[in-house]
């Protein structure tokens, strides 16, 4: 019944409050839902009909909803209360009729702000682009930078310096931490737990604990060895607390000094103010308006840099590393069905959205990277359009055997 009402819901013929459970309404207010719906309709046309509704368990199921320009896959959860209102609705992918890379590239380019993407086949020594745009441009990537930390952690484990099972104290706390918020200081956790938190839910407390444990300079060296084309953009390698603090209004003086400084001056500023750049001094109110210095105070990488990093991560041969990346594949089970492995890390903040996937194709076991970044220093960016576009890129990579490769082959030099 709830699946059959989706068309009326999205076209405004069915009241939001009568369809969604109060728990959903609290998480996603009606105004936000209408904005998301309008974005979907603008991109894919009017919703037409439900093609298929397949129960999975209890009150949950997968719905294929046809729009004028394609078919959306929607995960739907219906509550157990008497009125059986919907407690969860998530669009996990779009299949567009006669889709192709050129069409998607044009839609990505039309997003307001700056964009870049890369779809490429990977092997141990080369990256073979299939579709791409602005692959050498440095973009703010938000939490995608955490893959460099994961890479260094795996390298230290491989070198025998650490073990995934090592127990360490949860030593550093940060702003916007989904996993470790309000945990007691020095709670003992394993390195594998920290890695899983950092990648799957982008926990910032786990991230900063690992940065301090592994060493800022060691992660910077790993970033260079993984082939980052402009490592100075991320030196010194900021903790999340340092970045949040410097972006806020409490540190207007330090921020200006940091932005104009070279690597040495910036490192000196960070080291000299370690007692001030703490969670207690993060001005969370500053992040309620719009983008904050995303072109000068962030973590940066190009699509090609991300591809090189994915080569490095895969070449580690670490089952634990790959499992951490696969906990949250970013696109849901339907979009992942054509991949025997799919790992993901995304990043977002006001004006910044980044999505990067490493996948092994089921049909022939070839490895691919799909990565895209969208920056807009003037206004916030909506997650819906890029998620849909990246999901379509992933679908093409899974099925297209005849796409003409983009020009050139990118070396994927990996150092110890």
Short mmCIF file of N, CA and C in Angstrom, two decimals, residues 264-366:
data_model
loop_
_atom_site.label_atom_id
_atom_site.label_comp_id
_atom_site.label_asym_id
_atom_site.label_seq_id
_atom_site.Cartn_x
_atom_site.Cartn_y
_atom_site.Cartn_z
N UNK A 264 55.86 25.30 6.38
CA UNK A 264 56.62 25.44 7.63
C UNK A 264 55.90 26.37 8.60
N UNK A 265 55.43 27.49 8.09
CA UNK A 265 54.73 28.45 8.95
C UNK A 265 53.42 27.86 9.48
N UNK A 266 52.73 27.14 8.63
CA UNK A 266 51.47 26.53 9.06
C UNK A 266 51.71 25.48 10.14
N UNK A 267 52.76 24.67 9.96
CA UNK A 267 53.05 23.65 10.96
C UNK A 267 53.42 24.31 12.30
N UNK A 268 54.18 25.38 12.23
CA UNK A 268 54.58 26.08 13.45
C UNK A 268 53.35 26.65 14.15
N UNK A 269 52.40 27.19 13.36
CA UNK A 269 51.19 27.74 13.95
C UNK A 269 50.37 26.66 14.64
N UNK A 270 50.23 25.51 13.99
CA UNK A 270 49.46 24.41 14.57
C UNK A 270 50.13 23.92 15.85
N UNK A 271 51.43 23.69 15.79
CA UNK A 271 52.15 23.18 16.96
C UNK A 271 52.12 24.18 18.12
N UNK A 272 52.20 25.46 17.78
CA UNK A 272 52.23 26.47 18.83
C UNK A 272 50.89 26.75 19.46
N UNK A 273 49.82 26.26 18.85
CA UNK A 273 48.48 26.53 19.38
C UNK A 273 47.70 25.24 19.66
N UNK A 274 48.45 24.17 19.94
CA UNK A 274 47.78 22.88 20.15
C UNK A 274 46.87 22.91 21.38
N UNK A 275 47.17 23.75 22.34
CA UNK A 275 46.33 23.83 23.54
C UNK A 275 45.07 24.66 23.31
N UNK A 276 45.05 25.42 22.23
CA UNK A 276 43.87 26.24 21.92
C UNK A 276 42.98 25.59 20.88
N UNK A 277 43.59 24.87 19.95
CA UNK A 277 42.82 24.26 18.86
C UNK A 277 42.23 22.94 19.34
N UNK A 278 41.22 23.05 20.20
CA UNK A 278 40.60 21.89 20.83
C UNK A 278 39.09 21.92 20.62
N UNK A 279 38.46 20.80 20.95
CA UNK A 279 37.01 20.71 20.76
C UNK A 279 36.27 21.78 21.54
N UNK A 280 36.75 22.10 22.72
CA UNK A 280 36.08 23.11 23.56
C UNK A 280 36.02 24.47 22.87
N UNK A 281 36.94 24.72 21.94
CA UNK A 281 36.99 26.02 21.28
C UNK A 281 36.44 26.00 19.86
N UNK A 282 35.79 24.90 19.47
CA UNK A 282 35.15 24.85 18.15
C UNK A 282 33.85 25.62 18.21
N UNK A 283 33.72 26.58 17.32
CA UNK A 283 32.52 27.41 17.26
C UNK A 283 31.52 26.78 16.29
N UNK A 284 30.71 25.86 16.81
CA UNK A 284 29.78 25.14 15.95
C UNK A 284 28.77 26.02 15.25
N UNK A 285 28.45 27.16 15.83
CA UNK A 285 27.47 28.07 15.22
C UNK A 285 27.95 28.56 13.85
N UNK A 286 29.26 28.64 13.67
CA UNK A 286 29.80 29.15 12.41
C UNK A 286 29.41 28.29 11.22
N UNK A 287 29.05 27.02 11.47
CA UNK A 287 28.81 26.09 10.38
C UNK A 287 27.34 25.95 10.02
N UNK A 288 26.51 26.84 10.55
CA UNK A 288 25.08 26.76 10.28
C UNK A 288 24.65 27.57 9.08
N UNK A 289 25.52 28.38 8.54
CA UNK A 289 25.14 29.27 7.44
C UNK A 289 25.47 28.68 6.08
N UNK A 290 26.74 28.69 5.70
CA UNK A 290 27.12 28.23 4.37
C UNK A 290 28.56 27.78 4.35
N UNK A 291 29.15 27.65 3.18
CA UNK A 291 30.54 27.18 3.06
C UNK A 291 31.51 28.07 3.81
N UNK A 292 32.52 27.43 4.40
CA UNK A 292 33.52 28.13 5.19
C UNK A 292 34.91 27.83 4.64
N UNK A 293 35.44 28.75 3.83
CA UNK A 293 36.84 28.70 3.40
C UNK A 293 37.21 27.36 2.75
N UNK A 294 36.32 26.83 1.93
CA UNK A 294 36.56 25.50 1.37
C UNK A 294 37.65 25.49 0.30
N UNK A 295 38.03 26.66 -0.18
CA UNK A 295 39.08 26.72 -1.20
C UNK A 295 40.47 26.91 -0.60
N UNK A 296 40.53 27.11 0.74
CA UNK A 296 41.83 27.41 1.33
C UNK A 296 42.10 26.70 2.65
N UNK A 297 41.08 26.15 3.28
CA UNK A 297 41.24 25.51 4.59
C UNK A 297 40.41 24.23 4.59
N UNK A 298 41.02 23.18 4.08
CA UNK A 298 40.30 21.93 3.85
C UNK A 298 41.32 20.82 3.63
N UNK A 299 40.83 19.67 3.19
CA UNK A 299 41.68 18.59 2.67
C UNK A 299 41.39 18.48 1.18
N UNK A 300 42.44 18.34 0.38
CA UNK A 300 42.29 18.46 -1.07
C UNK A 300 42.85 17.23 -1.79
N UNK A 301 42.24 16.91 -2.91
CA UNK A 301 42.76 15.87 -3.81
C UNK A 301 42.05 16.02 -5.15
N UNK A 302 42.71 15.59 -6.19
CA UNK A 302 42.11 15.55 -7.52
C UNK A 302 41.51 14.16 -7.75
N UNK A 303 40.62 14.00 -8.73
CA UNK A 303 40.15 12.65 -9.06
C UNK A 303 41.29 11.68 -9.37
N UNK A 304 42.33 12.15 -10.07
CA UNK A 304 43.47 11.28 -10.32
C UNK A 304 44.20 10.90 -9.03
N UNK A 305 44.30 11.83 -8.09
CA UNK A 305 44.91 11.52 -6.80
C UNK A 305 44.13 10.42 -6.09
N UNK A 306 42.80 10.52 -6.13
CA UNK A 306 41.96 9.50 -5.49
C UNK A 306 42.17 8.15 -6.15
N UNK A 307 42.28 8.13 -7.48
CA UNK A 307 42.51 6.87 -8.18
C UNK A 307 43.84 6.25 -7.76
N UNK A 308 44.89 7.08 -7.67
CA UNK A 308 46.18 6.56 -7.23
C UNK A 308 46.09 6.00 -5.81
N UNK A 309 45.36 6.70 -4.96
CA UNK A 309 45.18 6.24 -3.59
C UNK A 309 44.45 4.89 -3.56
N UNK A 310 43.43 4.73 -4.40
CA UNK A 310 42.71 3.46 -4.44
C UNK A 310 43.62 2.32 -4.89
N UNK A 311 44.51 2.60 -5.82
CA UNK A 311 45.49 1.58 -6.23
C UNK A 311 46.34 1.18 -5.04
N UNK A 312 46.79 2.17 -4.28
CA UNK A 312 47.63 1.91 -3.12
C UNK A 312 46.89 1.09 -2.07
N UNK A 313 45.66 1.46 -1.81
CA UNK A 313 44.85 0.74 -0.82
C UNK A 313 44.64 -0.71 -1.22
N UNK A 314 44.30 -0.93 -2.48
CA UNK A 314 44.06 -2.30 -2.95
C UNK A 314 45.34 -3.13 -2.90
N UNK A 315 46.46 -2.50 -3.28
CA UNK A 315 47.73 -3.22 -3.33
C UNK A 315 48.23 -3.63 -1.95
N UNK A 316 47.67 -3.04 -0.89
CA UNK A 316 48.06 -3.45 0.46
C UNK A 316 47.75 -4.93 0.69
N UNK A 317 46.72 -5.43 -0.01
CA UNK A 317 46.34 -6.82 0.20
C UNK A 317 45.79 -7.09 1.59
N UNK A 318 45.21 -6.07 2.21
CA UNK A 318 44.71 -6.19 3.58
C UNK A 318 43.22 -6.46 3.58
N UNK A 319 42.83 -7.63 4.04
CA UNK A 319 41.41 -7.97 4.15
C UNK A 319 40.71 -7.03 5.11
N UNK A 320 41.38 -6.68 6.21
CA UNK A 320 40.77 -5.80 7.20
C UNK A 320 40.52 -4.42 6.63
N UNK A 321 41.47 -3.91 5.87
CA UNK A 321 41.31 -2.59 5.23
C UNK A 321 40.10 -2.60 4.29
N UNK A 322 40.03 -3.61 3.42
CA UNK A 322 38.93 -3.67 2.45
C UNK A 322 37.59 -3.85 3.16
N UNK A 323 37.57 -4.61 4.24
CA UNK A 323 36.32 -4.79 4.98
C UNK A 323 35.86 -3.48 5.60
N UNK A 324 36.80 -2.67 6.09
CA UNK A 324 36.42 -1.38 6.66
C UNK A 324 35.74 -0.50 5.62
N UNK A 325 36.28 -0.51 4.39
CA UNK A 325 35.71 0.32 3.34
C UNK A 325 34.36 -0.20 2.84
N UNK A 326 34.07 -1.48 3.07
CA UNK A 326 32.84 -2.08 2.54
C UNK A 326 31.69 -2.06 3.54
N UNK A 327 31.91 -1.63 4.78
CA UNK A 327 30.83 -1.60 5.77
C UNK A 327 29.69 -0.73 5.27
N UNK A 328 30.02 0.43 4.77
CA UNK A 328 29.04 1.34 4.19
C UNK A 328 29.47 1.60 2.76
N UNK A 329 28.77 0.96 1.80
CA UNK A 329 29.21 1.10 0.40
C UNK A 329 28.70 2.37 -0.26
N UNK A 330 27.93 3.18 0.44
CA UNK A 330 27.55 4.50 -0.05
C UNK A 330 26.39 4.53 -1.02
N UNK A 331 26.05 3.39 -1.65
CA UNK A 331 25.03 3.40 -2.69
C UNK A 331 23.93 2.38 -2.46
N UNK A 332 24.05 1.54 -1.45
CA UNK A 332 23.01 0.59 -1.13
C UNK A 332 23.14 -0.74 -1.87
N UNK A 333 22.35 -1.74 -1.47
CA UNK A 333 22.51 -3.10 -2.00
C UNK A 333 22.15 -3.26 -3.46
N UNK A 334 21.19 -2.52 -3.95
CA UNK A 334 20.78 -2.69 -5.34
C UNK A 334 21.89 -2.24 -6.29
N UNK A 335 22.44 -1.06 -6.04
CA UNK A 335 23.52 -0.54 -6.89
C UNK A 335 24.78 -1.38 -6.76
N UNK A 336 24.93 -2.07 -5.63
CA UNK A 336 26.14 -2.87 -5.40
C UNK A 336 26.01 -4.29 -5.94
N UNK A 337 24.86 -4.66 -6.46
CA UNK A 337 24.60 -6.06 -6.81
C UNK A 337 25.53 -6.60 -7.89
N UNK A 338 26.03 -5.74 -8.76
CA UNK A 338 26.89 -6.19 -9.86
C UNK A 338 28.36 -6.23 -9.49
N UNK A 339 28.67 -6.03 -8.21
CA UNK A 339 30.06 -5.96 -7.77
C UNK A 339 30.31 -7.00 -6.70
N UNK A 340 31.37 -7.79 -6.87
CA UNK A 340 31.71 -8.78 -5.85
C UNK A 340 32.35 -8.10 -4.65
N UNK A 341 32.92 -6.93 -4.85
CA UNK A 341 33.42 -6.10 -3.76
C UNK A 341 33.11 -4.65 -4.09
N UNK A 342 32.68 -3.89 -3.08
CA UNK A 342 32.46 -2.47 -3.27
C UNK A 342 32.79 -1.75 -1.98
N UNK A 343 33.85 -0.95 -2.02
CA UNK A 343 34.25 -0.14 -0.88
C UNK A 343 34.01 1.33 -1.18
N UNK A 344 33.83 2.11 -0.12
CA UNK A 344 33.41 3.51 -0.33
C UNK A 344 33.93 4.40 0.79
N UNK A 345 34.19 5.64 0.41
CA UNK A 345 34.36 6.72 1.38
C UNK A 345 33.86 8.00 0.74
N UNK A 346 33.06 8.71 1.48
CA UNK A 346 32.57 9.99 1.02
C UNK A 346 32.98 11.09 1.96
N UNK A 347 32.75 12.31 1.54
CA UNK A 347 33.04 13.46 2.38
C UNK A 347 32.09 14.59 2.07
N UNK A 348 31.68 15.31 3.10
CA UNK A 348 30.78 16.44 2.86
C UNK A 348 30.90 17.46 3.97
N UNK A 349 30.70 18.68 3.60
CA UNK A 349 30.47 19.78 4.52
C UNK A 349 29.80 20.86 3.70
N UNK A 350 29.50 21.98 4.29
CA UNK A 350 28.83 23.04 3.53
C UNK A 350 29.64 23.39 2.28
N UNK A 351 29.02 23.22 1.11
CA UNK A 351 29.69 23.55 -0.14
C UNK A 351 30.59 22.48 -0.69
N UNK A 352 30.68 21.34 -0.01
CA UNK A 352 31.60 20.27 -0.42
C UNK A 352 30.87 18.93 -0.43
N UNK A 353 31.06 18.18 -1.52
CA UNK A 353 30.55 16.82 -1.59
C UNK A 353 31.51 15.99 -2.42
N UNK A 354 31.90 14.84 -1.88
CA UNK A 354 32.85 13.96 -2.55
C UNK A 354 32.39 12.52 -2.36
N UNK A 355 32.45 11.72 -3.42
CA UNK A 355 32.10 10.31 -3.35
C UNK A 355 33.14 9.50 -4.11
N UNK A 356 33.67 8.45 -3.47
CA UNK A 356 34.71 7.64 -4.11
C UNK A 356 34.46 6.17 -3.80
N UNK A 357 34.44 5.34 -4.85
CA UNK A 357 34.19 3.92 -4.71
C UNK A 357 35.29 3.11 -5.37
N UNK A 358 35.62 2.00 -4.75
CA UNK A 358 36.55 1.02 -5.28
C UNK A 358 35.77 -0.28 -5.43
N UNK A 359 35.68 -0.79 -6.67
CA UNK A 359 34.86 -1.96 -6.89
C UNK A 359 35.52 -3.03 -7.73
N UNK A 360 35.16 -4.28 -7.45
CA UNK A 360 35.58 -5.41 -8.27
C UNK A 360 34.35 -5.96 -8.97
N UNK A 361 34.38 -5.90 -10.28
CA UNK A 361 33.22 -6.26 -11.08
C UNK A 361 32.95 -7.77 -11.01
N UNK A 362 31.70 -8.14 -10.78
CA UNK A 362 31.35 -9.55 -10.67
C UNK A 362 31.62 -10.32 -11.95
N UNK A 363 31.32 -9.71 -13.07
CA UNK A 363 31.34 -10.43 -14.35
C UNK A 363 32.72 -10.87 -14.78
N UNK A 364 33.76 -10.09 -14.45
CA UNK A 364 35.10 -10.44 -14.94
C UNK A 364 36.21 -10.16 -13.92
N UNK A 365 35.84 -9.78 -12.70
CA UNK A 365 36.79 -9.55 -11.61
C UNK A 365 37.72 -8.36 -11.85
N UNK A 366 37.41 -7.50 -12.80
CA UNK A 366 38.22 -6.30 -13.00
C UNK A 366 37.90 -5.27 -11.92
#
